[in-house]
Each structure stands twice: as C-alpha cells, then as structure tokens.
C-alpha cells in the first residue's frame, strides 16, 4: 500500500506553526539533481522540504515547488542561516538572500544552522531571527545543533524559545538527554541523518524487525523516529527509496521493538561536534 499525504501527522510548534512530521531532506543532492529529486518527493506526497543556504540548492528546491503547481501554503519549507552569516545584520541579509533564491515569498521555518560558539555571535543572530519573524519573512524560527547551554543562553538573553532544535539523531546516537531537555522547554526535536546516512540499516535487530512487519530497514528506522515524536526528513535521490521512506503509516512498532532499537544507542556521533564546529 502506498501512503497518502493526509496520513502524515502535523506537529504544533510553539510559535503557532504546524509542521508535517515527515519531510524530504536535500543535503548533498547536487544542484543539478535537486529539481528532479524534489519533484519526485512532491509527487510521492511529501509536503515538507528541508534545505539550507550551505547546501547550495535552495533555488532548485524553489523551482521544483513552483513547477509542481501546488499552492505555496501546502508546502512547508525549511532553510538555514550558515556559519559565515552569524551576527545581527549578516543574518538578516542571509535570510533575504535565501528568499531571493527560493522565491517562495516567505520561509516556513528558518534555523540557525550551527551555534559556532567560538564566534560568540549566536545571540545576535537569534535577535535578528526574532525580528525576521515579526516582519513576516519567516513564519517559525528555530535552531540546529544547539547544545543545552546554547539553548538556555538565547532563551535567557532574548526571552524567545526556539520552536525546534534540529540535531543529529538516529539509533546509534539517540540523544535521550537533549530530547528530554527539549520536552521540558517545549521545543520540537528534529532528527537529522535519521538513517545515519544508511549506516544503521544492516543492523541485525533492525533487519529482523523489518522482516516481522514485511517492511524495509529504512522504514523501520523512520517509523521508530515517528513513534518517538521526532520530525524527520530522510534524503534520497533514488525514486523507489523516496517513495518507500514516505510509506510509514500502515504499521506500528511494539513497545518491545522500540526497546530493541533503543538498546542500539552507542553514543556514536557521525557528524561534527556542535561545540567546536566552525566551518567555513
Ligand atoms: P539520511 O540519514 O537521510 O541518509 C541518506 C542516505 O541514506 C543516502 O545515502 C541515501 O541514498 C540513503 N537512503 C535513503 N533512504 C534509504 C532507504 N530507504 N534504504 C537504504 N538507503 C537509503 O542522511 P542525511 O545526512 O542526508 O540527513 C537527512 C537530512 O537531514 C538532510 O538531507 C538534511 O536536510 C538534514 N541534515 C541536517 C544537518 C544539520 O546540520 N542541520 C546535517 C545533516 C543533515 P540515496 O540518496 O543514494 O538513495
């Protein structure tokens, strides 16, 4: 059975937005392939696209949305302000540049991509985000790769809590402590690299659970995220996988199966450490 759009749950954001829990990520999709991949995703039913200025494919994401003929209000678009645009003026400028590339009129969710603590500018960046939201250029504002200390700092210094924190999260790196912190603060958890870029899919526990449900390992891992309450946006350039990753709503993992996946946590970060990552 293939999934339909109305099966995807939406999650309420603290600043009144509603985000589809399942989206499509375009990190590492070359610009030349992005229109096609995003078009396949929109045709499969995805209505949430996660891009970033640093991915250099915002323009192509925008082109695919325009060519789809869908109403602007029916597609949720996230993009991110990169490390070279921290600071009040720079962040405002970065947002306008992203909007020029996307040509979507507004951004549904705008994120600070990394805190870059060594620059110590993320509070000023966040102040710009608050204004961008007030100006209506951005509907919801959030952060990515923020550790608890970074979250507390922006909240204490501005009084504004981010609606989401987008963090590395998959069965090998489950971030239970940070997820609890999000829950306490009313922040939605978004899971990046939800499939650990494919590295968890041959785990015997996951393949075994997949067999029991007549599903693929990718579907089991994504279903685990959905049942935990995470927002996910798997990336793929393979049309069959794009469709497969959307087809998550006709089965349910038992508590015992959720526990078996929870036991796979190895504290293995695959991406950079947010406390030290400064690129570019
Ligand atoms: P994912 O965990 O989504 O894995 C993508 C990889 O898994 C690709 O190699 C893809 O191959 C493969 N794959 C996808 N679906 C399946 C499947 N069903 N079965 C087997 N293999 C599969 O990795 P990403 O790092 O791309 O993370 C997803 C999104 O998260 C990004 O696109 C981006 O939007 C966001 N992100 C955000 C970051 C941040 O700092 N905020 C950092 C990293 C990611 P193929 O394409 O060849 O089909």
mmCIF file of C-alpha atoms and ligand atoms in Angstrom:
data_model
loop_
_atom_site.group_PDB
_atom_site.id
_atom_site.type_symbol
_atom_site.label_atom_id
_atom_site.label_comp_id
_atom_site.label_asym_id
_atom_site.label_seq_id
_atom_site.Cartn_x
_atom_site.Cartn_y
_atom_site.Cartn_z
ATOM 1 C CA UNK A 1 0.000 0.000 0.000
ATOM 2 C CA UNK A 2 1.381 3.448 -0.756
ATOM 3 C CA UNK A 3 0.932 6.267 1.723
ATOM 4 C CA UNK A 4 -1.186 9.348 1.218
ATOM 5 C CA UNK A 5 -0.476 12.938 2.195
ATOM 6 C CA UNK A 6 -3.158 13.100 4.859
ATOM 7 C CA UNK A 7 -1.554 10.230 6.786
ATOM 8 C CA UNK A 8 1.435 12.392 7.724
ATOM 9 C CA UNK A 9 0.851 13.823 11.220
ATOM 10 C CA UNK A 10 1.455 17.510 11.805
ATOM 11 C CA UNK A 11 3.134 18.737 14.967
ATOM 12 C CA UNK A 12 2.251 22.073 16.561
ATOM 13 C CA UNK A 13 5.159 24.488 17.004
ATOM 14 C CA UNK A 14 5.240 26.836 19.997
ATOM 15 C CA UNK A 15 5.025 29.894 17.708
ATOM 16 C CA UNK A 16 1.743 28.686 16.134
ATOM 17 C CA UNK A 17 3.197 26.915 13.092
ATOM 18 C CA UNK A 18 2.227 23.357 12.143
ATOM 19 C CA UNK A 19 4.999 21.188 10.749
ATOM 20 C CA UNK A 20 4.475 17.920 8.823
ATOM 21 C CA UNK A 21 6.311 15.269 10.840
ATOM 22 C CA UNK A 22 7.799 13.681 7.714
ATOM 23 C CA UNK A 23 9.687 15.691 5.101
ATOM 24 C CA UNK A 24 12.364 15.385 2.442
ATOM 25 C CA UNK A 25 15.994 16.412 3.073
ATOM 26 C CA UNK A 26 18.204 17.688 0.252
ATOM 27 C CA UNK A 27 21.665 17.817 1.881
ATOM 28 C CA UNK A 28 24.308 16.505 -0.556
ATOM 29 C CA UNK A 29 21.935 16.484 -3.516
ATOM 30 C CA UNK A 30 23.862 18.324 -6.235
ATOM 31 C CA UNK A 31 22.007 21.380 -7.547
ATOM 32 C CA UNK A 32 21.714 19.726 -10.983
ATOM 33 C CA UNK A 33 19.764 16.825 -9.454
ATOM 34 C CA UNK A 34 17.700 18.745 -6.923
ATOM 35 C CA UNK A 35 14.752 19.759 -9.113
ATOM 36 C CA UNK A 36 14.239 16.159 -10.155
ATOM 37 C CA UNK A 37 14.602 14.642 -6.668
ATOM 38 C CA UNK A 38 12.342 17.277 -5.086
ATOM 39 C CA UNK A 39 9.773 16.777 -7.838
ATOM 40 C CA UNK A 40 9.716 13.028 -7.209
ATOM 41 C CA UNK A 41 9.275 13.732 -3.485
ATOM 42 C CA UNK A 42 6.400 16.167 -4.047
ATOM 43 C CA UNK A 43 4.737 13.668 -6.387
ATOM 44 C CA UNK A 44 5.126 10.950 -3.762
ATOM 45 C CA UNK A 45 3.253 13.180 -1.306
ATOM 46 C CA UNK A 46 5.957 14.936 0.721
ATOM 47 C CA UNK A 47 4.883 18.471 1.659
ATOM 48 C CA UNK A 48 7.905 19.477 3.737
ATOM 49 C CA UNK A 49 11.361 20.145 2.296
ATOM 50 C CA UNK A 50 14.484 20.712 4.411
ATOM 51 C CA UNK A 51 17.234 22.697 2.671
ATOM 52 C CA UNK A 52 19.932 25.193 3.738
ATOM 53 C CA UNK A 53 21.958 28.021 2.241
ATOM 54 C CA UNK A 54 25.028 25.801 2.718
ATOM 55 C CA UNK A 55 23.512 23.049 0.519
ATOM 56 C CA UNK A 56 23.577 25.448 -2.462
ATOM 57 C CA UNK A 57 20.326 24.049 -3.813
ATOM 58 C CA UNK A 58 17.687 26.438 -2.448
ATOM 59 C CA UNK A 59 16.979 27.837 -5.932
ATOM 60 C CA UNK A 60 16.343 24.342 -7.284
ATOM 61 C CA UNK A 61 14.062 23.471 -4.359
ATOM 62 C CA UNK A 62 12.076 26.628 -5.139
ATOM 63 C CA UNK A 63 11.914 25.739 -8.834
ATOM 64 C CA UNK A 64 10.535 22.273 -8.066
ATOM 65 C CA UNK A 65 7.873 23.735 -5.764
ATOM 66 C CA UNK A 66 6.810 26.264 -8.407
ATOM 67 C CA UNK A 67 6.742 23.639 -11.165
ATOM 68 C CA UNK A 68 4.634 21.286 -9.012
ATOM 69 C CA UNK A 69 1.632 23.598 -9.274
ATOM 70 C CA UNK A 70 0.971 23.120 -5.552
ATOM 71 C CA UNK A 71 -0.282 26.097 -3.567
ATOM 72 C CA UNK A 72 2.516 27.802 -1.647
ATOM 73 C CA UNK A 73 0.598 27.245 1.577
ATOM 74 C CA UNK A 74 0.574 23.491 1.026
ATOM 75 C CA UNK A 75 4.363 23.062 1.155
ATOM 76 C CA UNK A 76 6.413 23.623 4.314
ATOM 77 C CA UNK A 77 9.916 24.928 3.519
ATOM 78 C CA UNK A 78 12.788 24.982 5.992
ATOM 79 C CA UNK A 79 16.110 26.666 5.283
ATOM 80 C CA UNK A 80 19.071 27.637 7.439
ATOM 81 C CA UNK A 81 21.455 30.518 8.064
ATOM 82 C CA UNK A 82 25.047 29.262 7.790
ATOM 83 C CA UNK A 83 28.121 29.830 9.940
ATOM 84 C CA UNK A 84 29.515 32.618 7.755
ATOM 85 C CA UNK A 85 26.385 34.754 8.385
ATOM 86 C CA UNK A 86 26.289 34.924 12.160
ATOM 87 C CA UNK A 87 25.562 38.366 13.625
ATOM 88 C CA UNK A 88 22.514 40.641 13.518
ATOM 89 C CA UNK A 89 22.964 42.330 10.122
ATOM 90 C CA UNK A 90 24.533 39.314 8.475
ATOM 91 C CA UNK A 91 21.654 37.031 9.486
ATOM 92 C CA UNK A 92 19.042 39.449 8.159
ATOM 93 C CA UNK A 93 20.949 39.635 4.906
ATOM 94 C CA UNK A 94 21.283 35.841 4.723
ATOM 95 C CA UNK A 95 17.527 35.402 5.136
ATOM 96 C CA UNK A 96 16.788 37.800 2.295
ATOM 97 C CA UNK A 97 19.321 36.017 0.072
ATOM 98 C CA UNK A 98 17.711 32.666 0.813
ATOM 99 C CA UNK A 99 14.288 34.095 -0.017
ATOM 100 C CA UNK A 100 15.631 35.508 -3.291
ATOM 101 C CA UNK A 101 16.886 32.057 -4.219
ATOM 102 C CA UNK A 102 13.803 30.146 -3.077
ATOM 103 C CA UNK A 103 11.294 32.675 -4.469
ATOM 104 C CA UNK A 104 8.720 31.341 -2.049
ATOM 105 C CA UNK A 105 7.672 34.708 -0.606
ATOM 106 C CA UNK A 106 8.307 33.571 2.946
ATOM 107 C CA UNK A 107 10.149 30.778 4.756
ATOM 108 C CA UNK A 108 8.088 28.424 6.918
ATOM 109 C CA UNK A 109 10.934 27.615 9.296
ATOM 110 C CA UNK A 110 14.290 29.408 9.474
ATOM 111 C CA UNK A 111 17.082 27.829 11.514
ATOM 112 C CA UNK A 112 20.487 28.876 12.817
ATOM 113 C CA UNK A 113 22.468 26.027 11.233
ATOM 114 C CA UNK A 114 25.229 25.730 13.896
ATOM 115 C CA UNK A 115 25.914 27.753 17.053
ATOM 116 C CA UNK A 116 29.660 28.283 16.314
ATOM 117 C CA UNK A 117 30.360 29.139 19.982
ATOM 118 C CA UNK A 118 33.904 30.304 19.183
ATOM 119 C CA UNK A 119 32.440 33.304 17.288
ATOM 120 C CA UNK A 120 30.022 34.007 20.154
ATOM 121 C CA UNK A 121 27.520 35.715 17.846
ATOM 122 C CA UNK A 122 24.569 33.342 18.009
ATOM 123 C CA UNK A 123 22.593 35.547 20.423
ATOM 124 C CA UNK A 124 22.782 38.467 17.963
ATOM 125 C CA UNK A 125 21.801 36.102 15.151
ATOM 126 C CA UNK A 126 18.811 34.979 17.213
ATOM 127 C CA UNK A 127 17.748 38.611 17.813
ATOM 128 C CA UNK A 128 17.669 39.065 14.029
ATOM 129 C CA UNK A 129 15.592 35.882 13.699
ATOM 130 C CA UNK A 130 13.025 37.219 16.182
ATOM 131 C CA UNK A 131 12.658 40.353 14.060
ATOM 132 C CA UNK A 132 12.502 38.415 10.795
ATOM 133 C CA UNK A 133 9.566 36.540 12.260
ATOM 134 C CA UNK A 134 7.878 39.761 13.379
ATOM 135 C CA UNK A 135 8.379 41.163 9.854
ATOM 136 C CA UNK A 136 6.631 38.107 8.391
ATOM 137 C CA UNK A 137 9.539 36.951 6.207
ATOM 138 C CA UNK A 138 9.725 33.829 8.325
ATOM 139 C CA UNK A 139 6.770 32.019 9.915
ATOM 140 C CA UNK A 140 8.642 29.985 12.559
ATOM 141 C CA UNK A 141 12.155 30.258 13.928
ATOM 142 C CA UNK A 142 14.418 27.622 15.397
ATOM 143 C CA UNK A 143 17.954 26.372 15.750
ATOM 144 C CA UNK A 144 20.063 23.405 14.767
ATOM 145 C CA UNK A 145 22.921 21.666 16.522
ATOM 146 C CA UNK A 146 22.375 23.653 19.718
ATOM 147 C CA UNK A 147 23.541 22.101 22.979
ATOM 148 C CA UNK A 148 21.607 22.797 26.208
ATOM 149 C CA UNK A 149 23.927 25.684 27.165
ATOM 150 C CA UNK A 150 23.313 27.401 23.800
ATOM 151 C CA UNK A 151 19.547 26.945 24.108
ATOM 152 C CA UNK A 152 19.474 28.388 27.628
ATOM 153 C CA UNK A 153 21.611 31.331 26.604
ATOM 154 C CA UNK A 154 19.357 32.524 23.761
ATOM 155 C CA UNK A 155 16.245 31.979 25.859
ATOM 156 C CA UNK A 156 17.662 33.890 28.817
ATOM 157 C CA UNK A 157 19.031 36.762 26.717
ATOM 158 C CA UNK A 158 16.018 37.274 24.415
ATOM 159 C CA UNK A 159 13.056 35.671 26.193
ATOM 160 C CA UNK A 160 12.273 33.791 22.971
ATOM 161 C CA UNK A 161 12.431 29.987 22.902
ATOM 162 C CA UNK A 162 13.195 28.336 19.550
ATOM 163 C CA UNK A 163 10.358 26.270 18.097
ATOM 164 C CA UNK A 164 12.672 23.407 17.060
ATOM 165 C CA UNK A 165 16.217 22.166 17.521
ATOM 166 C CA UNK A 166 17.418 20.093 14.564
ATOM 167 C CA UNK A 167 20.062 17.644 15.822
ATOM 168 C CA UNK A 168 21.907 14.525 14.736
ATOM 169 C CA UNK A 169 19.697 11.662 15.897
ATOM 170 C CA UNK A 170 19.448 8.011 14.819
ATOM 171 C CA UNK A 171 19.524 4.592 16.503
ATOM 172 C CA UNK A 172 23.296 4.783 17.119
ATOM 173 C CA UNK A 173 23.077 8.309 18.564
ATOM 174 C CA UNK A 174 19.750 8.768 20.285
ATOM 175 C CA UNK A 175 20.356 11.950 22.320
ATOM 176 C CA UNK A 176 17.900 10.998 25.088
ATOM 177 C CA UNK A 177 19.178 13.763 27.400
ATOM 178 C CA UNK A 178 18.806 16.515 24.823
ATOM 179 C CA UNK A 179 15.356 15.217 23.819
ATOM 180 C CA UNK A 180 14.251 15.439 27.470
ATOM 181 C CA UNK A 181 15.623 18.989 27.632
ATOM 182 C CA UNK A 182 13.585 19.870 24.512
ATOM 183 C CA UNK A 183 10.466 18.415 26.093
ATOM 184 C CA UNK A 184 10.980 20.494 29.238
ATOM 185 C CA UNK A 185 11.435 23.664 27.170
ATOM 186 C CA UNK A 186 8.591 22.991 24.696
ATOM 187 C CA UNK A 187 10.982 22.618 21.742
ATOM 188 C CA UNK A 188 10.211 20.132 18.945
ATOM 189 C CA UNK A 189 13.049 17.689 18.153
ATOM 190 C CA UNK A 190 14.037 17.380 14.506
ATOM 191 C CA UNK A 191 16.311 14.417 13.684
ATOM 192 C CA UNK A 192 18.995 14.936 11.059
ATOM 193 C CA UNK A 193 20.654 11.963 9.359
ATOM 194 C CA UNK A 194 17.687 9.907 10.623
ATOM 195 C CA UNK A 195 19.076 6.822 8.847
ATOM 196 C CA UNK A 196 22.670 7.604 9.917
ATOM 197 C CA UNK A 197 23.204 8.012 6.164
ATOM 198 C CA UNK A 198 22.380 4.315 5.737
ATOM 199 C CA UNK A 199 24.877 3.032 8.331
ATOM 200 C CA UNK A 200 22.266 1.504 10.657
ATOM 201 C CA UNK A 201 20.257 -0.294 8.009
ATOM 202 C CA UNK A 202 22.143 -3.592 8.081
ATOM 203 C CA UNK A 203 21.940 -3.938 11.857
ATOM 204 C CA UNK A 204 20.560 -7.435 12.592
ATOM 205 C CA UNK A 205 17.973 -6.115 15.108
ATOM 206 C CA UNK A 206 16.617 -3.696 12.548
ATOM 207 C CA UNK A 207 16.560 -6.183 9.669
ATOM 208 C CA UNK A 208 14.832 -8.685 11.966
ATOM 209 C CA UNK A 209 12.123 -6.196 12.985
ATOM 210 C CA UNK A 210 11.710 -5.227 9.312
ATOM 211 C CA UNK A 211 11.099 -8.861 8.341
ATOM 212 C CA UNK A 212 8.452 -9.225 11.046
ATOM 213 C CA UNK A 213 6.489 -6.303 9.560
ATOM 214 C CA UNK A 214 7.235 -7.025 5.897
ATOM 215 C CA UNK A 215 8.851 -3.570 5.726
ATOM 216 C CA UNK A 216 12.369 -2.407 4.841
ATOM 217 C CA UNK A 217 15.038 -1.492 7.447
ATOM 218 C CA UNK A 218 14.750 2.152 6.349
ATOM 219 C CA UNK A 219 11.011 2.142 7.028
ATOM 220 C CA UNK A 220 11.549 0.601 10.470
ATOM 221 C CA UNK A 221 14.091 3.250 11.480
ATOM 222 C CA UNK A 222 11.911 6.091 10.202
ATOM 223 C CA UNK A 223 8.855 4.592 11.939
ATOM 224 C CA UNK A 224 10.876 4.477 15.181
ATOM 225 C CA UNK A 225 11.517 8.224 14.810
ATOM 226 C CA UNK A 226 7.853 8.932 14.116
ATOM 227 C CA UNK A 227 6.741 6.974 17.193
ATOM 228 C CA UNK A 228 9.301 8.833 19.345
ATOM 229 C CA UNK A 229 7.753 12.111 18.147
ATOM 230 C CA UNK A 230 10.755 13.291 16.122
ATOM 231 C CA UNK A 231 10.338 15.301 12.930
ATOM 232 C CA UNK A 232 12.306 13.517 10.149
ATOM 233 C CA UNK A 233 13.336 14.312 6.566
ATOM 234 C CA UNK A 234 15.315 11.434 5.035
ATOM 235 C CA UNK A 235 17.368 12.247 1.953
ATOM 236 C CA UNK A 236 17.411 10.092 -1.159
ATOM 237 C CA UNK A 237 17.985 10.569 -4.863
ATOM 238 C CA UNK A 238 16.555 7.118 -5.591
ATOM 239 C CA UNK A 239 12.868 7.328 -6.611
ATOM 240 C CA UNK A 240 11.971 3.920 -5.079
ATOM 241 C CA UNK A 241 13.534 4.940 -1.749
ATOM 242 C CA UNK A 242 11.866 8.362 -1.827
ATOM 243 C CA UNK A 243 8.523 6.542 -2.093
ATOM 244 C CA UNK A 244 9.483 3.847 0.399
ATOM 245 C CA UNK A 245 10.513 6.419 3.013
ATOM 246 C CA UNK A 246 7.084 8.045 2.769
ATOM 247 C CA UNK A 247 5.218 4.791 3.333
ATOM 248 C CA UNK A 248 5.368 4.589 7.129
ATOM 249 C CA UNK A 249 1.797 4.836 8.288
ATOM 250 C CA UNK A 250 0.341 1.356 7.912
ATOM 251 C CA UNK A 251 2.321 -0.356 10.662
ATOM 252 C CA UNK A 252 3.236 0.153 14.295
ATOM 253 C CA UNK A 253 6.309 -0.911 16.254
ATOM 254 C CA UNK A 254 5.540 -2.633 19.542
ATOM 255 C CA UNK A 255 6.996 -1.412 22.823
ATOM 256 C CA UNK A 256 9.331 -4.403 22.771
ATOM 257 C CA UNK A 257 10.571 -3.454 19.260
ATOM 258 C CA UNK A 258 11.021 0.187 20.290
ATOM 259 C CA UNK A 259 13.079 -1.101 23.238
ATOM 260 C CA UNK A 260 15.264 -3.260 20.992
ATOM 261 C CA UNK A 261 16.079 -0.211 18.865
ATOM 262 C CA UNK A 262 16.660 1.916 21.976
ATOM 263 C CA UNK A 263 19.269 -0.680 23.038
ATOM 264 C CA UNK A 264 21.293 0.072 19.857
ATOM 265 C CA UNK A 265 22.339 3.506 21.155
ATOM 266 C CA UNK A 266 26.123 3.643 21.124
ATOM 267 C CA UNK A 267 26.602 7.393 21.599
ATOM 268 C CA UNK A 268 28.192 7.441 18.114
ATOM 269 C CA UNK A 269 28.114 10.907 16.586
ATOM 270 C CA UNK A 270 28.761 10.640 12.833
ATOM 271 C CA UNK A 271 28.757 14.388 12.153
ATOM 272 C CA UNK A 272 30.714 17.304 13.640
ATOM 273 C CA UNK A 273 30.651 18.252 17.319
ATOM 274 C CA UNK A 274 28.469 21.382 17.678
ATOM 275 C CA UNK A 275 30.687 22.759 20.448
ATOM 276 C CA UNK A 276 33.661 23.047 18.104
ATOM 277 C CA UNK A 277 32.362 23.051 14.510
ATOM 278 C CA UNK A 278 33.269 26.315 12.782
ATOM 279 C CA UNK A 279 33.314 25.627 9.014
ATOM 280 C CA UNK A 280 33.772 27.527 6.734
HETATM 281 P P1 LIG B 1 19.972 10.216 5.883
HETATM 282 O O1 LIG B 1 20.091 9.589 7.228
HETATM 283 O O2 LIG B 1 18.668 10.730 5.433
HETATM 284 O O3 LIG B 1 20.539 9.151 4.825
HETATM 285 C C1 LIG B 1 20.667 9.423 3.464
HETATM 286 C C2 LIG B 1 21.437 8.272 2.825
HETATM 287 O O4 LIG B 1 20.711 7.053 3.003
HETATM 288 C C3 LIG B 1 21.650 8.445 1.350
HETATM 289 O O5 LIG B 1 22.914 7.863 1.059
HETATM 290 C C4 LIG B 1 20.537 7.609 0.715
HETATM 291 O O6 LIG B 1 20.972 7.082 -0.517
HETATM 292 C C5 LIG B 1 20.356 6.511 1.733
HETATM 293 N N1 LIG B 1 18.941 6.081 1.861
HETATM 294 C C6 LIG B 1 17.855 6.869 1.931
HETATM 295 N N2 LIG B 1 16.741 6.121 2.084
HETATM 296 C C7 LIG B 1 17.141 4.837 2.110
HETATM 297 C C8 LIG B 1 16.456 3.616 2.213
HETATM 298 N N3 LIG B 1 15.119 3.571 2.342
HETATM 299 N N4 LIG B 1 17.170 2.468 2.195
HETATM 300 C C9 LIG B 1 18.527 2.496 2.067
HETATM 301 N N5 LIG B 1 19.233 3.634 1.970
HETATM 302 C C10 LIG B 1 18.552 4.805 1.978
HETATM 303 O O7 LIG B 1 21.123 11.339 5.800
HETATM 304 P P2 LIG B 1 21.246 12.898 5.620
HETATM 305 O O8 LIG B 1 22.545 13.233 6.234
HETATM 306 O O9 LIG B 1 21.019 13.343 4.251
HETATM 307 O O10 LIG B 1 20.097 13.519 6.551
HETATM 308 C C11 LIG B 1 18.800 13.825 6.101
HETATM 309 C C12 LIG B 1 18.576 15.317 6.076
HETATM 310 O O11 LIG B 1 18.873 15.901 7.349
HETATM 311 C C13 LIG B 1 19.495 16.086 5.126
HETATM 312 O O12 LIG B 1 19.172 15.903 3.769
HETATM 313 C C14 LIG B 1 19.327 17.490 5.639
HETATM 314 O O13 LIG B 1 18.101 18.016 5.199
HETATM 315 C C15 LIG B 1 19.306 17.243 7.155
HETATM 316 N N6 LIG B 1 20.666 17.414 7.749
HETATM 317 C C16 LIG B 1 20.854 18.496 8.570
HETATM 318 C C17 LIG B 1 22.068 18.721 9.178
HETATM 319 C C18 LIG B 1 22.235 19.883 10.070
HETATM 320 O O14 LIG B 1 23.359 20.181 10.470
HETATM 321 N N7 LIG B 1 21.181 20.584 10.442
HETATM 322 C C19 LIG B 1 23.227 17.831 8.941
HETATM 323 C C20 LIG B 1 22.917 16.692 8.084
HETATM 324 C C21 LIG B 1 21.676 16.513 7.533
HETATM 325 P P3 LIG B 1 20.465 7.587 -1.979
HETATM 326 O O15 LIG B 1 20.332 9.076 -1.925
HETATM 327 O O16 LIG B 1 21.573 7.126 -2.870
HETATM 328 O O17 LIG B 1 19.166 6.887 -2.237
#
